[in-house]
PDB file of C-alpha atoms in Angstrom:
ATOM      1  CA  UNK A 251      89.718 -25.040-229.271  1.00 47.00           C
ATOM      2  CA  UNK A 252      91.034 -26.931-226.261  1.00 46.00           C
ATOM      3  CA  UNK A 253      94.066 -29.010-225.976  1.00 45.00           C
ATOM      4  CA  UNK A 254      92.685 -32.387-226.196  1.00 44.00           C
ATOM      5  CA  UNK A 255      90.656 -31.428-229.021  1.00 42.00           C
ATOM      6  CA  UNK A 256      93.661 -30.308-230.626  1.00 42.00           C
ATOM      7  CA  UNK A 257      95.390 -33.634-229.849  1.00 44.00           C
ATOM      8  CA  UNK A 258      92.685 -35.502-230.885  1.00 38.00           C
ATOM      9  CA  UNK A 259      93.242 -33.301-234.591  1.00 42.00           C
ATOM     10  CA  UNK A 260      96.733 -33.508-234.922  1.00 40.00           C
ATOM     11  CA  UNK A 261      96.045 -37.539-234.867  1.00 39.00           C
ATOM     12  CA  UNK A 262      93.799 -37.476-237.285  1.00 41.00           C
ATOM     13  CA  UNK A 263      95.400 -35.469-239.504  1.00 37.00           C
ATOM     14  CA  UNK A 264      98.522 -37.552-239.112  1.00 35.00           C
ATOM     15  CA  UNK A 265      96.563 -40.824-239.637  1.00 38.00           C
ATOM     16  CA  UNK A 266      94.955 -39.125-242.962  1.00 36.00           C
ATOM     17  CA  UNK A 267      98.461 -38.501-244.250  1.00 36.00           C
ATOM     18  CA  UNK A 268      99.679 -42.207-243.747  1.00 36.00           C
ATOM     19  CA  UNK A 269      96.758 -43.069-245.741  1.00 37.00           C
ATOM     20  CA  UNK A 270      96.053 -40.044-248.116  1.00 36.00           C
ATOM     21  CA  UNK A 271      95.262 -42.714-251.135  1.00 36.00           C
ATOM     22  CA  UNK A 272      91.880 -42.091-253.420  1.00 41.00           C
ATOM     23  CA  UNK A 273      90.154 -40.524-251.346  1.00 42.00           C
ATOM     24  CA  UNK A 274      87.881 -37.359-251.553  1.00 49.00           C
ATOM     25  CA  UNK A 275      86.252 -34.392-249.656  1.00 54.00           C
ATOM     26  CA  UNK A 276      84.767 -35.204-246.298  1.00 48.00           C
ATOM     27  CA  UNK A 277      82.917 -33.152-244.051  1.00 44.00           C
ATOM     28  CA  UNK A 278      84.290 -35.089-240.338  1.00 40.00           C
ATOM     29  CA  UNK A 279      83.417 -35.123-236.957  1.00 33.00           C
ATOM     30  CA  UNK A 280      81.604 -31.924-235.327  1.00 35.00           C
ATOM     31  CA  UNK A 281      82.156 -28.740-237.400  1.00 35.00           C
ATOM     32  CA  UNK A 282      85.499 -29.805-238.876  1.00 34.00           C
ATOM     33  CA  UNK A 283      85.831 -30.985-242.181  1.00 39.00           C
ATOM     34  CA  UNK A 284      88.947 -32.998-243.769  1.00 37.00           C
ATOM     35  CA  UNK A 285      90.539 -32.377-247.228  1.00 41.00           C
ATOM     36  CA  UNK A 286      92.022 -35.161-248.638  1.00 40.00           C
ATOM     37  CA  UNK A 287      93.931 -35.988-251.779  1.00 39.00           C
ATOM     38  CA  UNK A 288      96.343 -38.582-252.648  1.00 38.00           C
ATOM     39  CA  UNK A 289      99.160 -35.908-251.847  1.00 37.00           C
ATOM     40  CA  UNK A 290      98.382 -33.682-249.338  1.00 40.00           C
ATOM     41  CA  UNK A 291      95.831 -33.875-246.276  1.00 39.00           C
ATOM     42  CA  UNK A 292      94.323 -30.591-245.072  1.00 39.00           C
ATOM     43  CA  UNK A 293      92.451 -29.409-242.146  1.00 37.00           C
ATOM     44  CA  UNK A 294      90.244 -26.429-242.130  1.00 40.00           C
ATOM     45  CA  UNK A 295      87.543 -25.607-239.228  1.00 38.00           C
ATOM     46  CA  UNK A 296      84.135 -25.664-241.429  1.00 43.00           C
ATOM     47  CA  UNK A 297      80.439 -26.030-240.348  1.00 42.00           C
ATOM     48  CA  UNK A 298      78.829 -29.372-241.691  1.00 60.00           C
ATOM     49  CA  UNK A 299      75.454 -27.868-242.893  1.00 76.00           C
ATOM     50  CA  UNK A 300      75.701 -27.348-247.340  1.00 86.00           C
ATOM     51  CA  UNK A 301      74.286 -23.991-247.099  1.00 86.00           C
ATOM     52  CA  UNK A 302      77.575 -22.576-245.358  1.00 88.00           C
ATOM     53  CA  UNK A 303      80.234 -24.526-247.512  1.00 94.00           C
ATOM     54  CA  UNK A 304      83.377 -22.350-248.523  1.00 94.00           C
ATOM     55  CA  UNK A 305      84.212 -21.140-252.065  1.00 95.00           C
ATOM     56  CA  UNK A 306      85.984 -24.549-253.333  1.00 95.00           C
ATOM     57  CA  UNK A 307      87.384 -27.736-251.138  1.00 93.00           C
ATOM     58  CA  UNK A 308      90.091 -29.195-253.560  1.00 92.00           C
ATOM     59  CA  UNK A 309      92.800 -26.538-254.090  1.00 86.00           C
ATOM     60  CA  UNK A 310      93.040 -27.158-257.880  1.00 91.00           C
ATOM     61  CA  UNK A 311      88.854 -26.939-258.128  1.00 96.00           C
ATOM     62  CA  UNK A 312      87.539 -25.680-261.461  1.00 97.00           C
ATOM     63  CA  UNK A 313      83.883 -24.338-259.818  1.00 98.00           C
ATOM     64  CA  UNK A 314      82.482 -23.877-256.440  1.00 97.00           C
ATOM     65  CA  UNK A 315      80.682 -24.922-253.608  1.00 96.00           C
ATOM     66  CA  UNK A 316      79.510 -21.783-252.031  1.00 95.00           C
ATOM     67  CA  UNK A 317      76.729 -21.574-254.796  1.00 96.00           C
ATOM     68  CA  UNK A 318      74.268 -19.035-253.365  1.00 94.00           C
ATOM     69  CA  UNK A 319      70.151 -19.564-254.385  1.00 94.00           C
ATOM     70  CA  UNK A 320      70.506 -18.029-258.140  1.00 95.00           C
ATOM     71  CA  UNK A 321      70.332 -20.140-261.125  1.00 97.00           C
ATOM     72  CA  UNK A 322      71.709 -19.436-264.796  1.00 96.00           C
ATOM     73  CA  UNK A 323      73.012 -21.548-267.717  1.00 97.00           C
ATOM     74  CA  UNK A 324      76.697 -20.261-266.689  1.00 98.00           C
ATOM     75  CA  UNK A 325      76.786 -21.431-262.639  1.00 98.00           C
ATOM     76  CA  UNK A 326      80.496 -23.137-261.873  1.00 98.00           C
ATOM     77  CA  UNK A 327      78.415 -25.129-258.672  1.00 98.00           C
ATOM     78  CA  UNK A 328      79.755 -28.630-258.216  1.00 97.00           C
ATOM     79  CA  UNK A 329      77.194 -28.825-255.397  1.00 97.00           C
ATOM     80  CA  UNK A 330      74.544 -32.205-256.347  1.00 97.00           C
ATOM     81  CA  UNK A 331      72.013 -32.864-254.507  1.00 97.00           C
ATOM     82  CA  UNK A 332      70.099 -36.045-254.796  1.00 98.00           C
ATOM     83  CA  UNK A 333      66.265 -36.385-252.704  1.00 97.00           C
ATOM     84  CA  UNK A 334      63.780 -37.859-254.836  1.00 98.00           C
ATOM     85  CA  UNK A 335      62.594 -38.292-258.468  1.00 98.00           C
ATOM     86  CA  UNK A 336      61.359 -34.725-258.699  1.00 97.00           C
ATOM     87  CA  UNK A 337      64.655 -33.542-257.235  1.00 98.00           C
ATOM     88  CA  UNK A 338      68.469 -34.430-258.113  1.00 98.00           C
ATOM     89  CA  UNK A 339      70.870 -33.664-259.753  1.00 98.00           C
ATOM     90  CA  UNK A 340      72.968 -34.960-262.344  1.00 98.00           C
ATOM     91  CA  UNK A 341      77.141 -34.388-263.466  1.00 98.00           C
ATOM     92  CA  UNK A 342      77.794 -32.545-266.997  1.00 98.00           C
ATOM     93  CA  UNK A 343      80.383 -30.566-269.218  1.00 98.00           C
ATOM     94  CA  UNK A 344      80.680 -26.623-268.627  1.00 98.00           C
ATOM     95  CA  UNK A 345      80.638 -26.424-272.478  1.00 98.00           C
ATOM     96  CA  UNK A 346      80.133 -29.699-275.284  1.00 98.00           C
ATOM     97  CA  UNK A 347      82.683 -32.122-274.657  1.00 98.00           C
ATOM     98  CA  UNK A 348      82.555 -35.942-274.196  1.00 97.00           C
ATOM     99  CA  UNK A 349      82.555 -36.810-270.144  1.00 95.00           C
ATOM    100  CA  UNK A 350      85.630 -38.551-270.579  1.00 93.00           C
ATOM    101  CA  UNK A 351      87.519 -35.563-271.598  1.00 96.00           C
ATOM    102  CA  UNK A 352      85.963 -33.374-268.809  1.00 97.00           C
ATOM    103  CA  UNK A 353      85.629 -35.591-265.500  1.00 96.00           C
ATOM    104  CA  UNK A 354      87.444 -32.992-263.327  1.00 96.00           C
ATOM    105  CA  UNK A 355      85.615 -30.381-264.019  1.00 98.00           C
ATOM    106  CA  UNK A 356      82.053 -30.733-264.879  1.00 98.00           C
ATOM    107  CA  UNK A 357      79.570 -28.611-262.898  1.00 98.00           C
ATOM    108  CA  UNK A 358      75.982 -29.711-261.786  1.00 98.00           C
ATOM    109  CA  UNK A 359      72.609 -29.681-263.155  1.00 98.00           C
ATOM    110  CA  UNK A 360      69.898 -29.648-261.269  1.00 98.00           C
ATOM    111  CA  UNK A 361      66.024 -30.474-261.552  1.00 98.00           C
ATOM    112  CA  UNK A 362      65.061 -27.858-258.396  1.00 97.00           C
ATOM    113  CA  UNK A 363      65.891 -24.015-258.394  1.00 97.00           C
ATOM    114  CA  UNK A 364      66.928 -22.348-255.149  1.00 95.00           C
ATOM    115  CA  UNK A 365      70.421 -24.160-254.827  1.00 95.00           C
ATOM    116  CA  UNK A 366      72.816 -21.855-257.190  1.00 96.00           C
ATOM    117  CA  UNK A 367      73.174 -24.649-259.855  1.00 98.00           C
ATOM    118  CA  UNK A 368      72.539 -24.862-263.934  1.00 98.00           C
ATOM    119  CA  UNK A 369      68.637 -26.065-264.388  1.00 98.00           C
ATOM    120  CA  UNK A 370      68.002 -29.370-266.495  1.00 98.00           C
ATOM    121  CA  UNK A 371      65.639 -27.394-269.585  1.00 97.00           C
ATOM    122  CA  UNK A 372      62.501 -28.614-270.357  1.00 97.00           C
ATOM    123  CA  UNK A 373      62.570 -32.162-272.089  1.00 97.00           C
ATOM    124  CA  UNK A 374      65.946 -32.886-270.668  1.00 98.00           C
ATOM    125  CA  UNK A 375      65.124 -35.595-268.697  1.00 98.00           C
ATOM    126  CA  UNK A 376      63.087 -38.241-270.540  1.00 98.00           C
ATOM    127  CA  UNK A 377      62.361 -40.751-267.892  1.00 98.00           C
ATOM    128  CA  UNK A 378      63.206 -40.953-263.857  1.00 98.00           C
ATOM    129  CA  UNK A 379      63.198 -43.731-261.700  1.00 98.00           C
ATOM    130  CA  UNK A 380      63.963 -43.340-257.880  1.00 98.00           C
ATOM    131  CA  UNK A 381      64.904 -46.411-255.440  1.00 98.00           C
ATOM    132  CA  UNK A 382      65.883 -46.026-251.917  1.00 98.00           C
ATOM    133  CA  UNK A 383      66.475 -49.006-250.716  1.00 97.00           C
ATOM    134  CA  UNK A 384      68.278 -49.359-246.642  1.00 96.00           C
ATOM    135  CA  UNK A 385      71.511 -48.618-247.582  1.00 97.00           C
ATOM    136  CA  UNK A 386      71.518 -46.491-251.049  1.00 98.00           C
ATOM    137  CA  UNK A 387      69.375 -44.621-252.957  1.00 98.00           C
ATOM    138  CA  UNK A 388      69.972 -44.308-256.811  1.00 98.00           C
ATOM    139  CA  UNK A 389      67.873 -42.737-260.229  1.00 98.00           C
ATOM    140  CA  UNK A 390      68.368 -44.389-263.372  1.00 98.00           C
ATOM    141  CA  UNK A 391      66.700 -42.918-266.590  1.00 98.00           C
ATOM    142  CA  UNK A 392      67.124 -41.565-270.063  1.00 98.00           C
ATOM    143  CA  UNK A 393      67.265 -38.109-271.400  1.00 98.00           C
ATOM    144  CA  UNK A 394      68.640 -35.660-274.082  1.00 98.00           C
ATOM    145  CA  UNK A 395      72.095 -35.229-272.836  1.00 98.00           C
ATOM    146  CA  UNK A 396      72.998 -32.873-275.864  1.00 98.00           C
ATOM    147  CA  UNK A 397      71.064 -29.916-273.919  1.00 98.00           C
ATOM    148  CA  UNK A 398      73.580 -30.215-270.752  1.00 98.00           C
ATOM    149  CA  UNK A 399      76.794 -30.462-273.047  1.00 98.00           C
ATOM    150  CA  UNK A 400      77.702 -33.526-273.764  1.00 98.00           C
ATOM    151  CA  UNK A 401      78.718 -34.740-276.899  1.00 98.00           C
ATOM    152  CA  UNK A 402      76.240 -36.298-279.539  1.00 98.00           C
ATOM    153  CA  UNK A 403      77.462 -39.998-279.612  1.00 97.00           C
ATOM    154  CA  UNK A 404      79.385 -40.056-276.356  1.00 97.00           C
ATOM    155  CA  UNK A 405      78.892 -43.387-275.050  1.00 94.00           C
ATOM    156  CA  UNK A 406      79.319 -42.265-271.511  1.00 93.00           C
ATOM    157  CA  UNK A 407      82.210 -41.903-268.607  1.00 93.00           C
ATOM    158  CA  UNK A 408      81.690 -42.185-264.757  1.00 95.00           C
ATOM    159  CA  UNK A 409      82.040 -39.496-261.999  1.00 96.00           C
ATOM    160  CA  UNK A 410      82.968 -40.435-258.314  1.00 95.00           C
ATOM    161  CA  UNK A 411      84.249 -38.908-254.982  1.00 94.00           C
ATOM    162  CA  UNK A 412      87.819 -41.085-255.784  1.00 91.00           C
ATOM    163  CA  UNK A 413      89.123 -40.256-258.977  1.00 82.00           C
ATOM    164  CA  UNK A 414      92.650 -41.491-259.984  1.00 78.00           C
ATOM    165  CA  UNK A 415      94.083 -38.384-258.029  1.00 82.00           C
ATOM    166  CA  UNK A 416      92.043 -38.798-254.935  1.00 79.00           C
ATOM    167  CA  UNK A 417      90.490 -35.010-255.855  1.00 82.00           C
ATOM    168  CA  UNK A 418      87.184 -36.714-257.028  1.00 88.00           C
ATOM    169  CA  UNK A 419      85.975 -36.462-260.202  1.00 94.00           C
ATOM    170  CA  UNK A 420      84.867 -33.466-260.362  1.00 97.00           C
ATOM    171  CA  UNK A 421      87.511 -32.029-258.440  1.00 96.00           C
ATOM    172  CA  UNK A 422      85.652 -30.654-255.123  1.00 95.00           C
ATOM    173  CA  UNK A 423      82.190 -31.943-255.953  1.00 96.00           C
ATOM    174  CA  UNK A 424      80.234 -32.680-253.490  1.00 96.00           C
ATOM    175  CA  UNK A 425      76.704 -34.687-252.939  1.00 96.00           C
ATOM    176  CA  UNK A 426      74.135 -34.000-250.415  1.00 96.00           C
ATOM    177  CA  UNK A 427      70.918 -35.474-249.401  1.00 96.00           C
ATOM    178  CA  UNK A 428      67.845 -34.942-247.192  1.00 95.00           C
ATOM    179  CA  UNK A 429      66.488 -38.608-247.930  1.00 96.00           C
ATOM    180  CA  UNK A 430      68.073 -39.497-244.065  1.00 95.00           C
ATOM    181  CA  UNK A 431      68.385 -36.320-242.208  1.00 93.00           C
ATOM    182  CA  UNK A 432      67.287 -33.168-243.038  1.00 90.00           C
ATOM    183  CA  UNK A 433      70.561 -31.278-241.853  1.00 86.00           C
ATOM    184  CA  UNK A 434      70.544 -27.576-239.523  1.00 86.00           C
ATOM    185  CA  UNK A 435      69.261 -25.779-243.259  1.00 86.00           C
ATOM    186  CA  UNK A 436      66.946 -28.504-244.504  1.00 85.00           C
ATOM    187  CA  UNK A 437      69.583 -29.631-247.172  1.00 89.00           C
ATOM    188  CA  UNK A 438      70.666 -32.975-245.949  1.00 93.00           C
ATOM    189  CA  UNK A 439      74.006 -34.356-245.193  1.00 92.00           C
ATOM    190  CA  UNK A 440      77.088 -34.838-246.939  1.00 93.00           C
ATOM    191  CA  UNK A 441      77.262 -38.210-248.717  1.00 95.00           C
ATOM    192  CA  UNK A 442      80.997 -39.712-249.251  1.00 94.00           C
ATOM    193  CA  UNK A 443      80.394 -42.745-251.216  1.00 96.00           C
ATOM    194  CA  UNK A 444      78.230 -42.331-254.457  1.00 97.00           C
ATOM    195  CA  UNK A 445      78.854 -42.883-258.607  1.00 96.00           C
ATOM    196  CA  UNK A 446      77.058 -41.100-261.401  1.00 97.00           C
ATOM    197  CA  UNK A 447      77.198 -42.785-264.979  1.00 97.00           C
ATOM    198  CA  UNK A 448      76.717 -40.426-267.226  1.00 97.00           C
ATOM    199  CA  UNK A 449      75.934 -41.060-271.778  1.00 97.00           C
ATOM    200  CA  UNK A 450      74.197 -38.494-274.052  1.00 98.00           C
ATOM    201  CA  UNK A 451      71.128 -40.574-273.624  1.00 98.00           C
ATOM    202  CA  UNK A 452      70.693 -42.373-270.075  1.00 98.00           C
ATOM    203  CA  UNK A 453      72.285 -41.778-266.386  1.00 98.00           C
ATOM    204  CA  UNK A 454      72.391 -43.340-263.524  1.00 98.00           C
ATOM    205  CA  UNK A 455      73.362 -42.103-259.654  1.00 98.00           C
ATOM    206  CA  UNK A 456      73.558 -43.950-256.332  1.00 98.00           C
ATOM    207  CA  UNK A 457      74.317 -42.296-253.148  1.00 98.00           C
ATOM    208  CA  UNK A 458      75.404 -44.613-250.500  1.00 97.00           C
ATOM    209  CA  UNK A 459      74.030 -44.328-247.195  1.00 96.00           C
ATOM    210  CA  UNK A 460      77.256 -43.604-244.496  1.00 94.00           C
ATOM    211  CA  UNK A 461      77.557 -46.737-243.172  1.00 94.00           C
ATOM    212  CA  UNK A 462      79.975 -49.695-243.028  1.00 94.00           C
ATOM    213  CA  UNK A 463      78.926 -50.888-246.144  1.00 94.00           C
ATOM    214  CA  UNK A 464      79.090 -47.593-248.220  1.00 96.00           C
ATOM    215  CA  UNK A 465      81.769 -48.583-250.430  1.00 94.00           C
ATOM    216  CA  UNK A 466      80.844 -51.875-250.906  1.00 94.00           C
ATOM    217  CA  UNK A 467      77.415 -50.327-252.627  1.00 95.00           C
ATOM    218  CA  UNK A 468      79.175 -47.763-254.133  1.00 95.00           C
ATOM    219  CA  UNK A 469      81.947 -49.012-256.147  1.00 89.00           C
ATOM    220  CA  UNK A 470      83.691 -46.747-258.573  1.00 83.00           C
ATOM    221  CA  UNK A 471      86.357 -49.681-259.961  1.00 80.00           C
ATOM    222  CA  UNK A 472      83.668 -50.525-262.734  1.00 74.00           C
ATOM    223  CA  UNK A 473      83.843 -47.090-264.576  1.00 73.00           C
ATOM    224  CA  UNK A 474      83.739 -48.701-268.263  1.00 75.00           C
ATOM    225  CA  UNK A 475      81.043 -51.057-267.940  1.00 79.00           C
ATOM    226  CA  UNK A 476      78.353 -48.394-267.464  1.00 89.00           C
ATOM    227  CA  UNK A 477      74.726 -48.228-266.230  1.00 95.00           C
ATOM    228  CA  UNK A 478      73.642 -51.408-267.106  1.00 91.00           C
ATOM    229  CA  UNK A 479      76.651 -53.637-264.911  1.00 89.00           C
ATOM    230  CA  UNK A 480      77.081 -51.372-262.194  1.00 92.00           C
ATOM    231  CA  UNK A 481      73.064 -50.288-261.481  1.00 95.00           C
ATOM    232  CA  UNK A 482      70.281 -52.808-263.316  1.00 94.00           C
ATOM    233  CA  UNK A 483      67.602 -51.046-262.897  1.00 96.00           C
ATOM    234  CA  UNK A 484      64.890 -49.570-264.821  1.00 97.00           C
ATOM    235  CA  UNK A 485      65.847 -47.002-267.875  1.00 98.00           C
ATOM    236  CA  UNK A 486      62.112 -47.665-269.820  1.00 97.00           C
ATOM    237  CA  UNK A 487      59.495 -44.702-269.865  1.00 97.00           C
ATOM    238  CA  UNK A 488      58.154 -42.900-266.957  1.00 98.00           C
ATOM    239  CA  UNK A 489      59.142 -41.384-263.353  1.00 98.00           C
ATOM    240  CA  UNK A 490      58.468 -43.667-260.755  1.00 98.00           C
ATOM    241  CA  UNK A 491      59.426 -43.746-257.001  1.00 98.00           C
ATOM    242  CA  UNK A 492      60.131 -46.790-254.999  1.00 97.00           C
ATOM    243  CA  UNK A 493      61.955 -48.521-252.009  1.00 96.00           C
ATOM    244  CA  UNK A 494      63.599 -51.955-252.641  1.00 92.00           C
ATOM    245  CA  UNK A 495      66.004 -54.084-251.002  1.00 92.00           C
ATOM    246  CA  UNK A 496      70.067 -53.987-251.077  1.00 88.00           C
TER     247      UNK A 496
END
């Protein structure tokens, strides 16, 4: 590394530290990617592409982001990808528990194999309806939530890149997407703004599209309002794919 990249680091880890306040995981400029919580700001030399991500990227992380291509009911992956109503992913407990309870540390479930994640079973998801619209895309829907662990009757809790300890809830999750660029390995690019409401009977995601207007589209200051407030959309029978306006 030269010496005025190195300047150009040490700046921007100093700036980070100023303003280490809810804030996540973030894959930076080049190949250099900057941890963030709201006590400590890290900076480790990382490639930006999802299929070379390290074990874990919040030091207290309950899974992992180095996933591998294997799937089974037992994968810690916190990796979510989100690319079209036949594949995305969706937030949920390692083991029954209400989403509340479990935020930090729920793992991923996934509707495509090949990415190291748990699989959604057969009948999990009842209904899927994808938007992209030019600065989001989002799936809202219904499904049987019992089958990826969460609690018959839970009325639902949110998941975000923030969290109240700046960690993100989960703790080192990340979400990717090919919808905008399809990335060195065909896996997309790291999204930093996106929210995931989650019930035992309907979900909805939004992944924001980087941008100046990001966290505008994806605010996570809502979390107890649910689907309905934060993404009206349509939950009613079918999978459907669409683009719409802002």
């Amino acid at each position: 590394m030269n010496s005025k990249m190195s300047r150009v680091l040490a700046l921007l880890v100093i700036a980070i530290s100023a303003n280490a306040q809810n804030t996540a995981t973030y894959v930076s400029i080049d190949s250099f990617l900057i941890l963030q919580s709201s006590r400590v700001a890290i900076l480790t030399v990382l490639p930006k592409d999802p299929a070379s991500l390290p074990p874990t990227t919040e030091g207290d992380q309950a899974g992992t982001n180095q996933c591998g291509t294997g799937n089974n009911d037992t994968s810690m992956c916190q990796n979510l990808y989100m690319n079209n109503v036949q594949d995305f992913c969706l937030w949920g407990p390692q083991t029954t528990a209400e989403i509340g309870a479990v935020e930090q540390i729920v793992v991923s479930y996934c509707s495509f194999p090949g990415r190291g994640t748990r699989l959604f079973h057969n009948g999990t998801i009842i209904s899927a309806h994808f938007v992209e619209t030019p600065d989001f895309i989002q799936i809202t829907g219904t499904g049987n939530f019992q089958d990826i662990h969460i609690a018959a009757g839970d009325a639902g809790g949110e998941l975000d890149p923030h969290g109240a300890d700046g960690a993100g809830n989960p703790h080192g999750g990340l979400v990717f997407t090919n919808r905008w660029t399809q990335g060195t390995s065909g896996l997309g690019q790291q999204i930093h703004e996106w929210t995931n409401f989650m019930s035992v009977s309907q979900y909805c995601i939004r992944a924001c599209k980087p941008g100046p207007m990001a966290a505008a589209y994806c605010q996570h200051i809502y979390d107890v309002t649910g689907c309905a407030w934060n993404m009206p959309a349509d939950y009613g029978e079918g999978f459907t794919e669409c683009k719409g306006d802002s």
